[in-house]
Amino acid sequence: MRGLALSIAATALADLAGALPAASSSASEASSYTSSSSIPLPYTPSGGLDTNGSLPVYAPLTDFDYQSLNLGLYQELIELDLFQNGLAKFSAEDFQNEGLNADDLYLLQFMAEQEVGHATAIADMLGPNNASVACEYSYPFQTVQEFLQFSEYITRFGEAGTYGFLEHLNSRAAAQIVLQAITTEARQEMVFRQFQGIFPMPFWFTSAITQSMQWTLMAPYIVGCPDNNTRVQFQNFPGLNITNSPNVTQLTANSSAAVSSNETDWTTPGQTIHLEWENPGKSVGPNNSYTTNTTAGEPKFVAWISQLNVTYTPLTNVSGNSGQTTQPNLTIYSESKYSNGSTAPLINGTVFVLVTDDDVPVTPANLTFLNQHVVAGPAAYFSG
Ligand SMILES: *[C@@H]1O[C@H](CO)[C@@H](O)[C@H](O)[C@H]1NC(C)=O
Ligand SMILES: *[C@@H]1O[C@H](CO)[C@@H](O)[C@H](O)[C@H]1NC(C)=O
Ligand SMILES: *[C@@H]1O[C@H](CO)[C@@H](O)[C@H](O)[C@H]1NC(C)=O
Ligand SMILES: *[C@@H]1O[C@H](CO)[C@@H](O)[C@H](O)[C@H]1NC(C)=O
Ligand SMILES: *[C@@H]1O[C@H](CO)[C@@H](O)[C@H](O)[C@H]1NC(C)=O
Ligand SMILES: *[C@@H]1O[C@H](CO)[C@@H](O)[C@H](O)[C@H]1NC(C)=O
Ligand SMILES: *[C@@H]1O[C@H](CO)[C@@H](O)[C@H](O)[C@H]1NC(C)=O
Ligand SMILES: *[C@@H]1O[C@H](CO)[C@@H](O)[C@H](O)[C@H]1NC(C)=O
Ligand SMILES: *[C@@H]1O[C@H](CO)[C@@H](O)[C@H](O)[C@H]1NC(C)=O
Ligand SMILES: *[C@@H]1O[C@H](CO)[C@@H](O)[C@H](O)[C@H]1NC(C)=O
Ligand SMILES: *[C@@H]1O[C@H](CO)[C@@H](O)[C@H](O)[C@H]1NC(C)=O
Ligand SMILES: *[C@@H]1O[C@H](CO)[C@@H](O)[C@H](O)[C@H]1NC(C)=O
């Protein structure tokens, strides 16, 4: 039944995607259709990108676009496999025991079908000979709760990685399509939190990470890919582990699926975090054909990527490849003209932490300049 539903969805969505101009339409072809009218349209403010009637190009325009879309496709394909895997691995009774009924399972199946659509749209933009296919994956979960937590984590870094590159794509038309996919995936991420019975969105802004951070987090779960899949060109940073993180069984012990619930804090500001990281040079990812690398110097700081900014705390008690730090005690704004002093904690939800050699100031639109300072990570910090 599921297989049938999926293949029907695949056909329908391929047809839709086929309605977009094929990847072969080049930028120069597109510009020849450009309207030469310089008379502004009514109620249309001047400015903006691609607002002059130039034909949208739903294809990569630069290598940056191509590599980013390729990474995005790898993300869609792991999500498709993951959701199907969870549905196949656990019985309706297993899900029922965690408070998930048949309607919830249909939602999970529908999320897998959405991945078919997203993968098809990106594949169509990359072109038939450049679109990678599914790989073989390995997942760390044994229970339904672990599956839900892992799915929340995978969608969380997929979302963050995409937000990181979307605004930098040369092809604004391609960005438009990816935007319409990723906002749907953000809803998936929230649904996985609700399936776990935890607060659906305990932050004001959804943070972004770089492509290399996304690839670092994804690669460990890819066992092997077909030889002619397009290789991912981004960096694999050395792995980072928060060794005193509570496990998911402890975190969700008292939870059951709910639209929202006031949860017990998993972590608190000022709490000590123990970190352990790997040396560079480890083989990771598909067919172990990627090697972790860092261009950073000595480990000195811990970067916390959360909400709208990157905050650093000092890395202390460094000994070999381990050290510790404390969770920042900050709020997202110190004041606002729209409230009487109330604001949100800076650290809440699934936050990304990295060990760095410097506390270089970066903001969401230039986060990529953090890459060269990464000693290890990111690791996901499940703070609430
Ligand atoms: C239309 O706008 C795009 C960028 O938004 C620009 O690259 C292109 O040159 C413009 N075309 C014309 C005819 O002004
Ligand atoms: C694949 O992408 C590369 C990089 O953009 C490009 O040079 C090549 O022409 C593409 N191949 C096909 C078949 O689209
Ligand atoms: C890999 O090869 C297969 C078989 O020739 C082909 O169907 C597929 O399009 C190729 N994929 C890529 C990404 O080149
Ligand atoms: C995180 O958000 C949850 C849900 O709103 C809230 O219960 C918790 O107190 C927040 N954590 C912190 C540290 O404020
Ligand atoms: C992280 O550290 C914990 C505690 O030492 C350990 O149980 C776990 O296996 C480690 N995870 C990885 C991926 O190394
Ligand atoms: C999580 O922690 C609990 C309590 O310490 C333990 O019983 C359980 O085996 C752990 N689960 C995993 C998957 O490590
Ligand atoms: C679950 O409930 C028990 C008993 O009330 C409490 O000791 C424990 O801290 C709770 N765990 C979580 C993660 O809220
Ligand atoms: C949930 O948390 C909020 C914020 O701390 C609090 O105002 C509210 O009373 C709580 N609701 C319940 C049912 O505990
Ligand atoms: C966090 O900051 C608040 C406001 O400055 C302060 O009241 C509180 O004691 C701090 N908590 C910790 C654990 O440092
Ligand atoms: C890391 O990358 C640099 C630059 O490409 C290279 O010189 C170095 O050998 C790499 N290190 C490892 C451990 O692979
Ligand atoms: C991030 O925002 C918090 C709250 O505004 C602020 O205290 C902190 O200094 C900021 N960090 C950076 C690196 O800008
Ligand atoms: C990133 O942008 C911020 C302004 O938003 C600037 O203060 C910072 O210096 C920039 N960082 C780098 C590494 O260029």
Short mmCIF file of C-alpha atoms and ligand atoms in Angstrom, two decimals, residues 34-35 48-52 54, ligand 1:
data_model
loop_
_atom_site.label_atom_id
_atom_site.label_comp_id
_atom_site.label_asym_id
_atom_site.label_seq_id
_atom_site.Cartn_x
_atom_site.Cartn_y
_atom_site.Cartn_z
CA THR A 34 13.94 39.60 -20.97
CA SER A 35 11.36 42.32 -21.24
CA GLY A 48 14.35 43.87 -6.03
CA LEU A 49 16.08 41.05 -7.89
CA ASP A 50 14.57 39.51 -11.04
CA THR A 51 11.64 41.89 -10.96
CA ASN A 52 12.17 43.19 -14.51
CA SER A 54 13.65 38.34 -17.03
C1 LIG B 1 16.95 42.16 -14.88
O1 LIG B 1 17.35 41.97 -13.52
C2 LIG B 1 18.41 41.05 -13.35
C3 LIG B 1 18.71 40.95 -11.86
O2 LIG B 1 17.58 41.07 -11.12
C4 LIG B 1 19.64 41.54 -14.09
O3 LIG B 1 20.65 40.56 -13.97
C5 LIG B 1 19.31 41.76 -15.55
O4 LIG B 1 20.42 42.35 -16.20
C6 LIG B 1 18.13 42.70 -15.68
N1 LIG B 1 17.77 42.82 -17.09
C7 LIG B 1 17.49 43.99 -17.63
C8 LIG B 1 17.13 43.96 -19.09
O5 LIG B 1 17.54 45.02 -17.01
#
